[in-house]
Short mmCIF file of N, CA and C in Angstrom, two decimals:
data_model
loop_
_atom_site.label_atom_id
_atom_site.label_comp_id
_atom_site.label_asym_id
_atom_site.label_seq_id
_atom_site.Cartn_x
_atom_site.Cartn_y
_atom_site.Cartn_z
N UNK A 1 94.96 109.26 72.81
CA UNK A 1 94.48 110.48 73.45
C UNK A 1 93.83 110.17 74.79
N UNK A 2 92.92 109.16 74.78
CA UNK A 2 92.22 108.79 76.01
C UNK A 2 93.21 108.28 77.06
N UNK A 3 94.24 107.55 76.61
CA UNK A 3 95.25 107.03 77.52
C UNK A 3 95.98 108.17 78.23
N UNK A 4 96.27 109.25 77.50
CA UNK A 4 96.94 110.41 78.09
C UNK A 4 96.09 111.05 79.17
N UNK A 5 94.78 111.14 78.95
CA UNK A 5 93.88 111.73 79.95
C UNK A 5 93.86 110.87 81.21
N UNK A 6 93.79 109.56 81.04
CA UNK A 6 93.78 108.64 82.19
C UNK A 6 95.10 108.74 82.95
N UNK A 7 96.22 108.80 82.22
CA UNK A 7 97.52 108.92 82.87
C UNK A 7 97.64 110.24 83.63
N UNK A 8 97.16 111.32 83.05
CA UNK A 8 97.21 112.62 83.72
C UNK A 8 96.37 112.61 84.99
N UNK A 9 95.18 112.02 84.93
CA UNK A 9 94.32 111.94 86.12
C UNK A 9 94.96 111.06 87.19
N UNK A 10 95.55 109.97 86.77
CA UNK A 10 96.21 109.07 87.72
C UNK A 10 97.38 109.77 88.41
N UNK A 11 98.12 110.54 87.61
CA UNK A 11 99.25 111.26 88.18
C UNK A 11 98.78 112.33 89.17
N UNK A 12 97.72 113.06 88.83
CA UNK A 12 97.16 114.06 89.75
C UNK A 12 96.66 113.40 91.03
N UNK A 13 95.99 112.27 90.88
CA UNK A 13 95.48 111.55 92.05
C UNK A 13 96.63 111.09 92.95
N UNK A 14 97.68 110.59 92.33
CA UNK A 14 98.85 110.17 93.10
C UNK A 14 99.45 111.34 93.87
N UNK A 15 99.59 112.49 93.22
CA UNK A 15 100.13 113.68 93.90
C UNK A 15 99.21 114.13 95.04
N UNK A 16 97.92 114.05 94.84
CA UNK A 16 96.98 114.40 95.92
C UNK A 16 97.13 113.47 97.11
N UNK A 17 97.31 112.20 96.84
CA UNK A 17 97.50 111.22 97.92
C UNK A 17 98.80 111.51 98.67
N UNK A 18 99.88 111.76 97.95
CA UNK A 18 101.17 112.05 98.57
C UNK A 18 101.09 113.33 99.40
N UNK A 19 100.51 114.38 98.84
CA UNK A 19 100.38 115.64 99.58
C UNK A 19 99.48 115.48 100.81
N UNK A 20 98.42 114.72 100.67
CA UNK A 20 97.55 114.45 101.82
C UNK A 20 98.29 113.71 102.92
N UNK A 21 99.08 112.72 102.53
CA UNK A 21 99.87 111.96 103.49
C UNK A 21 100.87 112.87 104.21
N UNK A 22 101.56 113.72 103.46
CA UNK A 22 102.53 114.64 104.07
C UNK A 22 101.84 115.64 104.99
N UNK A 23 100.66 116.12 104.60
CA UNK A 23 99.90 117.05 105.45
C UNK A 23 99.50 116.36 106.76
N UNK A 24 99.04 115.13 106.67
CA UNK A 24 98.68 114.38 107.88
C UNK A 24 99.90 114.12 108.76
N UNK A 25 101.04 113.84 108.15
CA UNK A 25 102.27 113.62 108.92
C UNK A 25 102.70 114.88 109.64
N UNK A 26 102.61 116.01 108.97
CA UNK A 26 102.96 117.29 109.61
C UNK A 26 101.99 117.59 110.74
N UNK A 27 100.71 117.33 110.52
CA UNK A 27 99.71 117.54 111.57
C UNK A 27 100.01 116.66 112.78
N UNK A 28 100.37 115.41 112.53
CA UNK A 28 100.72 114.49 113.61
C UNK A 28 101.91 115.02 114.40
N UNK A 29 102.92 115.52 113.68
CA UNK A 29 104.12 116.04 114.34
C UNK A 29 103.79 117.19 115.27
N UNK A 30 102.88 118.04 114.87
CA UNK A 30 102.54 119.22 115.66
C UNK A 30 101.53 118.88 116.76
N UNK A 31 100.61 117.97 116.48
CA UNK A 31 99.51 117.69 117.41
C UNK A 31 99.90 116.79 118.58
N UNK A 32 100.79 115.84 118.35
CA UNK A 32 101.18 114.91 119.42
C UNK A 32 102.31 115.55 120.21
N UNK A 33 102.13 115.73 121.51
CA UNK A 33 103.20 116.34 122.33
C UNK A 33 104.48 115.50 122.28
N UNK A 34 105.60 116.17 122.49
CA UNK A 34 106.89 115.49 122.45
C UNK A 34 106.93 114.32 123.42
N UNK A 35 107.55 113.26 122.98
CA UNK A 35 107.77 112.03 123.76
C UNK A 35 106.48 111.30 124.14
N UNK A 36 105.35 111.67 123.55
CA UNK A 36 104.10 110.98 123.85
C UNK A 36 103.75 109.92 122.81
N UNK A 37 104.47 109.91 121.69
CA UNK A 37 104.24 108.88 120.69
C UNK A 37 104.79 107.54 121.18
N UNK A 38 104.35 106.44 120.58
CA UNK A 38 104.81 105.12 121.02
C UNK A 38 106.33 104.98 120.97
N UNK A 39 106.93 104.69 122.09
CA UNK A 39 108.38 104.47 122.21
C UNK A 39 109.22 105.66 121.74
N UNK A 40 108.63 106.83 121.62
CA UNK A 40 109.38 107.96 121.06
C UNK A 40 110.61 108.30 121.88
N UNK A 41 110.50 108.24 123.20
CA UNK A 41 111.66 108.58 124.02
C UNK A 41 112.81 107.61 123.76
N UNK A 42 112.52 106.33 123.65
CA UNK A 42 113.59 105.35 123.42
C UNK A 42 114.23 105.56 122.06
N UNK A 43 113.41 105.72 121.03
CA UNK A 43 113.95 105.94 119.69
C UNK A 43 114.78 107.22 119.65
N UNK A 44 114.27 108.29 120.27
CA UNK A 44 114.99 109.56 120.25
C UNK A 44 116.38 109.42 120.85
N UNK A 45 116.50 108.78 122.01
CA UNK A 45 117.80 108.72 122.67
C UNK A 45 118.77 107.78 121.95
N UNK A 46 118.28 106.78 121.25
CA UNK A 46 119.16 105.95 120.41
C UNK A 46 119.66 106.80 119.24
N UNK A 47 118.77 107.57 118.62
CA UNK A 47 119.16 108.44 117.50
C UNK A 47 120.14 109.51 117.98
N UNK A 48 119.88 110.10 119.13
CA UNK A 48 120.77 111.13 119.69
C UNK A 48 122.16 110.54 119.94
N UNK A 49 122.22 109.33 120.47
CA UNK A 49 123.49 108.64 120.73
C UNK A 49 124.29 108.54 119.43
N UNK A 50 123.61 108.17 118.36
CA UNK A 50 124.25 108.04 117.06
C UNK A 50 124.63 109.41 116.49
N UNK A 51 123.72 110.38 116.59
CA UNK A 51 123.97 111.73 116.06
C UNK A 51 125.11 112.43 116.80
N UNK A 52 125.29 112.10 118.07
CA UNK A 52 126.37 112.70 118.86
C UNK A 52 127.72 112.09 118.55
N UNK A 53 127.76 111.18 117.59
CA UNK A 53 129.02 110.58 117.17
C UNK A 53 129.48 109.43 118.04
N UNK A 54 128.60 108.86 118.83
CA UNK A 54 128.97 107.77 119.73
C UNK A 54 128.76 106.40 119.09
N UNK A 55 128.36 106.38 117.84
CA UNK A 55 128.17 105.12 117.14
C UNK A 55 126.90 104.40 117.54
N UNK A 56 126.77 103.20 117.03
CA UNK A 56 125.59 102.40 117.36
C UNK A 56 125.66 101.95 118.81
N UNK A 57 124.51 101.82 119.40
CA UNK A 57 124.41 101.39 120.79
C UNK A 57 124.81 99.93 120.88
N UNK A 58 125.68 99.64 121.83
CA UNK A 58 126.06 98.26 122.08
C UNK A 58 125.12 97.69 123.13
N UNK A 59 124.34 96.71 122.75
CA UNK A 59 123.33 96.15 123.64
C UNK A 59 123.90 94.95 124.38
N UNK A 60 123.73 94.94 125.69
CA UNK A 60 124.17 93.84 126.53
C UNK A 60 123.08 92.76 126.53
N UNK A 61 123.36 91.57 126.02
CA UNK A 61 122.34 90.51 125.98
C UNK A 61 121.77 90.17 127.36
N UNK A 62 122.53 90.44 128.41
CA UNK A 62 122.05 90.15 129.77
C UNK A 62 121.05 91.20 130.25
N UNK A 63 120.95 92.32 129.52
CA UNK A 63 120.08 93.41 129.94
C UNK A 63 119.13 93.79 128.81
N UNK A 64 118.38 92.85 128.30
CA UNK A 64 117.51 93.11 127.16
C UNK A 64 116.25 93.88 127.52
N UNK A 65 116.00 94.16 128.78
CA UNK A 65 114.85 94.97 129.16
C UNK A 65 115.16 96.46 129.03
N UNK A 66 116.39 96.78 128.75
CA UNK A 66 116.82 98.17 128.66
C UNK A 66 116.18 98.88 127.47
N UNK A 67 116.01 100.20 127.62
CA UNK A 67 115.49 100.98 126.50
C UNK A 67 116.45 100.96 125.32
N UNK A 68 117.70 100.62 125.57
CA UNK A 68 118.69 100.59 124.50
C UNK A 68 118.46 99.43 123.55
N UNK A 69 117.54 98.52 123.87
CA UNK A 69 117.27 97.43 122.93
C UNK A 69 116.70 97.96 121.62
N UNK A 70 116.29 99.21 121.60
CA UNK A 70 115.82 99.79 120.34
C UNK A 70 116.96 99.88 119.34
N UNK A 71 118.20 99.81 119.84
CA UNK A 71 119.34 99.78 118.95
C UNK A 71 119.41 98.50 118.14
N UNK A 72 118.58 97.53 118.48
CA UNK A 72 118.53 96.27 117.74
C UNK A 72 117.64 96.35 116.52
N UNK A 73 116.91 97.43 116.37
CA UNK A 73 116.03 97.61 115.22
C UNK A 73 116.89 97.81 113.96
N UNK A 74 116.30 97.66 112.78
CA UNK A 74 117.06 97.91 111.56
C UNK A 74 117.68 99.31 111.58
N UNK A 75 118.94 99.42 111.23
CA UNK A 75 119.67 100.67 111.45
C UNK A 75 119.37 101.81 110.48
N UNK A 76 118.77 101.56 109.33
CA UNK A 76 118.59 102.63 108.35
C UNK A 76 117.76 103.78 108.92
N UNK A 77 116.69 103.48 109.63
CA UNK A 77 115.86 104.53 110.25
C UNK A 77 116.70 105.41 111.16
N UNK A 78 117.54 104.78 111.97
CA UNK A 78 118.37 105.52 112.92
C UNK A 78 119.44 106.34 112.21
N UNK A 79 120.03 105.77 111.17
CA UNK A 79 121.06 106.49 110.41
C UNK A 79 120.47 107.74 109.76
N UNK A 80 119.34 107.58 109.07
CA UNK A 80 118.71 108.73 108.41
C UNK A 80 118.26 109.78 109.42
N UNK A 81 117.69 109.34 110.52
CA UNK A 81 117.23 110.28 111.55
C UNK A 81 118.41 110.99 112.21
N UNK A 82 119.50 110.27 112.45
CA UNK A 82 120.68 110.88 113.04
C UNK A 82 121.28 111.93 112.10
N UNK A 83 121.26 111.66 110.81
CA UNK A 83 121.77 112.63 109.84
C UNK A 83 120.95 113.92 109.88
N UNK A 84 119.66 113.79 110.09
CA UNK A 84 118.78 114.97 110.16
C UNK A 84 119.00 115.73 111.47
N UNK A 85 119.23 115.00 112.56
CA UNK A 85 119.36 115.64 113.87
C UNK A 85 120.78 116.10 114.18
N UNK A 86 121.76 115.62 113.45
CA UNK A 86 123.17 115.84 113.79
C UNK A 86 123.55 117.31 113.97
N UNK A 87 122.98 118.18 113.18
CA UNK A 87 123.41 119.58 113.21
C UNK A 87 122.51 120.47 114.05
N UNK A 88 121.68 119.85 114.88
CA UNK A 88 120.81 120.59 115.79
C UNK A 88 121.29 120.32 117.21
N UNK A 89 121.42 121.37 118.00
CA UNK A 89 121.87 121.23 119.38
C UNK A 89 120.80 120.49 120.20
N UNK A 90 121.15 119.32 120.70
CA UNK A 90 120.22 118.54 121.53
C UNK A 90 120.75 118.39 122.95
N UNK A 91 121.59 119.32 123.37
CA UNK A 91 122.18 119.22 124.70
C UNK A 91 121.15 119.39 125.82
N UNK A 92 119.98 119.93 125.49
CA UNK A 92 118.94 120.11 126.51
C UNK A 92 117.96 118.94 126.54
N UNK A 93 118.29 117.83 125.91
CA UNK A 93 117.36 116.69 125.81
C UNK A 93 116.95 116.17 127.18
N UNK A 94 117.87 116.13 128.11
CA UNK A 94 117.54 115.62 129.45
C UNK A 94 116.58 116.56 130.17
N UNK A 95 116.63 117.85 129.84
CA UNK A 95 115.71 118.82 130.45
C UNK A 95 114.34 118.72 129.80
N UNK A 96 114.31 118.59 128.47
CA UNK A 96 113.05 118.48 127.75
C UNK A 96 112.32 117.20 128.15
N UNK A 97 113.09 116.10 128.28
CA UNK A 97 112.48 114.83 128.66
C UNK A 97 112.38 114.77 130.19
N UNK A 98 111.27 115.25 130.71
CA UNK A 98 111.01 115.30 132.15
C UNK A 98 109.90 114.30 132.43
N UNK A 99 110.28 113.09 132.79
CA UNK A 99 109.32 112.00 132.92
C UNK A 99 108.34 112.21 134.07
N UNK A 100 107.09 111.92 133.78
CA UNK A 100 106.02 111.98 134.78
C UNK A 100 106.02 110.62 135.50
N UNK A 101 106.41 110.57 136.77
CA UNK A 101 106.54 109.28 137.45
C UNK A 101 105.23 108.51 137.59
N UNK A 102 104.10 109.20 137.51
CA UNK A 102 102.82 108.50 137.62
C UNK A 102 102.03 108.54 136.32
N UNK A 103 102.70 108.91 135.24
CA UNK A 103 102.01 109.00 133.94
C UNK A 103 101.59 107.64 133.43
N UNK A 104 100.61 107.65 132.56
CA UNK A 104 100.08 106.44 131.94
C UNK A 104 101.04 106.01 130.84
N UNK A 105 101.79 104.97 131.08
CA UNK A 105 102.81 104.53 130.13
C UNK A 105 102.29 103.41 129.23
N UNK A 106 101.25 103.71 128.50
CA UNK A 106 100.75 102.78 127.50
C UNK A 106 99.66 101.83 127.95
N UNK A 107 99.15 102.02 129.14
CA UNK A 107 98.06 101.14 129.61
C UNK A 107 96.76 101.63 129.01
N UNK A 108 96.38 101.06 127.89
CA UNK A 108 95.18 101.51 127.17
C UNK A 108 93.95 101.41 128.06
N UNK A 109 93.16 102.46 128.05
CA UNK A 109 91.92 102.47 128.81
C UNK A 109 92.08 102.80 130.27
N UNK A 110 93.32 103.00 130.73
CA UNK A 110 93.54 103.33 132.13
C UNK A 110 93.25 104.81 132.33
N UNK A 111 92.15 105.12 132.98
CA UNK A 111 91.76 106.52 133.20
C UNK A 111 92.11 106.99 134.60
N UNK A 112 92.74 106.13 135.38
CA UNK A 112 93.07 106.51 136.75
C UNK A 112 94.41 107.22 136.84
N UNK A 113 95.23 107.11 135.82
CA UNK A 113 96.53 107.77 135.82
C UNK A 113 96.50 108.96 134.86
N UNK A 114 97.34 109.97 135.12
CA UNK A 114 97.42 111.08 134.16
C UNK A 114 97.83 110.55 132.78
N UNK A 115 97.30 111.15 131.75
CA UNK A 115 97.53 110.65 130.39
C UNK A 115 98.97 110.87 129.92
N UNK A 116 99.59 111.96 130.30
CA UNK A 116 100.92 112.29 129.78
C UNK A 116 102.02 111.50 130.47
N UNK A 117 102.94 110.97 129.67
CA UNK A 117 104.07 110.23 130.22
C UNK A 117 105.20 111.16 130.62
N UNK A 118 105.20 112.38 130.10
CA UNK A 118 106.21 113.38 130.49
C UNK A 118 105.51 114.69 130.80
N UNK A 119 106.21 115.55 131.55
CA UNK A 119 105.71 116.89 131.80
C UNK A 119 106.08 117.76 130.59
N UNK A 120 105.19 118.63 130.20
CA UNK A 120 105.42 119.49 129.04
C UNK A 120 105.58 120.93 129.50
N UNK A 121 106.58 121.61 128.91
CA UNK A 121 106.90 122.98 129.32
C UNK A 121 106.85 123.92 128.12
N UNK A 122 107.11 125.18 128.37
CA UNK A 122 107.12 126.21 127.33
C UNK A 122 108.21 125.95 126.28
N UNK A 123 109.22 125.18 126.62
CA UNK A 123 110.31 124.89 125.67
C UNK A 123 109.82 124.17 124.42
N UNK A 124 108.64 123.55 124.51
CA UNK A 124 108.11 122.81 123.36
C UNK A 124 107.33 123.70 122.41
N UNK A 125 107.06 124.93 122.80
CA UNK A 125 106.25 125.83 121.98
C UNK A 125 107.02 126.33 120.77
N UNK A 126 106.28 126.74 119.77
CA UNK A 126 106.84 127.34 118.56
C UNK A 126 107.32 128.74 118.89
N UNK A 127 108.42 129.24 118.37
CA UNK A 127 109.33 128.62 117.40
C UNK A 127 110.19 127.55 118.08
N UNK A 128 110.30 126.42 117.42
CA UNK A 128 111.04 125.30 117.98
C UNK A 128 112.53 125.57 117.96
N UNK A 129 113.18 125.13 119.02
CA UNK A 129 114.63 125.27 119.12
C UNK A 129 115.21 124.00 119.72
N UNK A 130 116.47 123.80 119.52
CA UNK A 130 117.26 122.71 120.07
C UNK A 130 116.55 121.35 119.96
N UNK A 131 116.41 120.64 121.06
CA UNK A 131 115.84 119.29 121.02
C UNK A 131 114.44 119.27 120.42
N UNK A 132 113.64 120.27 120.75
CA UNK A 132 112.28 120.33 120.20
C UNK A 132 112.32 120.40 118.68
N UNK A 133 113.20 121.22 118.13
CA UNK A 133 113.36 121.32 116.68
C UNK A 133 113.84 119.99 116.10
N UNK A 134 114.80 119.37 116.76
CA UNK A 134 115.34 118.10 116.26
C UNK A 134 114.25 117.02 116.19
N UNK A 135 113.41 116.96 117.22
CA UNK A 135 112.36 115.94 117.23
C UNK A 135 111.34 116.19 116.13
N UNK A 136 110.92 117.44 115.97
CA UNK A 136 109.94 117.74 114.92
C UNK A 136 110.53 117.47 113.53
N UNK A 137 111.78 117.81 113.31
CA UNK A 137 112.42 117.51 112.03
C UNK A 137 112.43 116.01 111.76
N UNK A 138 112.77 115.24 112.79
CA UNK A 138 112.83 113.79 112.64
C UNK A 138 111.46 113.20 112.34
N UNK A 139 110.44 113.64 113.06
CA UNK A 139 109.10 113.08 112.86
C UNK A 139 108.58 113.41 111.46
N UNK A 140 108.75 114.65 111.04
CA UNK A 140 108.26 115.05 109.72
C UNK A 140 109.04 114.34 108.61
N UNK A 141 110.35 114.30 108.73
CA UNK A 141 111.14 113.68 107.66
C UNK A 141 110.93 112.17 107.62
N UNK A 142 110.67 111.56 108.76
CA UNK A 142 110.49 110.11 108.76
C UNK A 142 109.23 109.69 108.03
N UNK A 143 108.33 110.63 107.80
CA UNK A 143 107.12 110.32 107.03
C UNK A 143 107.49 109.86 105.62
N UNK A 144 108.64 110.30 105.13
CA UNK A 144 109.05 109.94 103.78
C UNK A 144 109.56 108.50 103.68
N UNK A 145 110.05 107.95 104.78
CA UNK A 145 110.66 106.62 104.68
C UNK A 145 110.19 105.63 105.72
N UNK A 146 109.23 105.99 106.53
CA UNK A 146 108.77 105.09 107.59
C UNK A 146 107.67 104.17 107.08
N UNK A 147 107.79 102.91 107.43
CA UNK A 147 106.79 101.91 107.06
C UNK A 147 105.56 102.12 107.93
N UNK A 148 104.40 102.15 107.31
CA UNK A 148 103.15 102.32 108.05
C UNK A 148 102.59 100.95 108.41
N UNK A 149 102.06 100.85 109.61
CA UNK A 149 101.51 99.56 110.08
C UNK A 149 100.06 99.44 109.71
#
């Protein structure tokens, strides 16, 4: 009898932890502006390349500084993300990704440059459509299979 009570409490606690994690992941997806997460632009365009049916990115060993080197990461993340994004129109991705030429690109503590790496427009507002919808779907769904550091 006592074992059943402990198992029931453990199961409830586990569900609370999972739901809390998913709530935090959803909050992260909504709170962090598009393309402002670490390497998000690079990951997105590799996933888009795959989702558009162009296959895996072929990386040129002579050009390893390219953003396409993200194609060298383990492919399961990209395959799952491409499957989620495949049926969403991302043809406006180049418009949504409007790079800020003087934005702070990861220089921690640098307060002399604007914080945003891209310019943000009304296209990112809710209700999400096209590329904005695809990115939010990918971020939220990746919470289920992404390794936490």
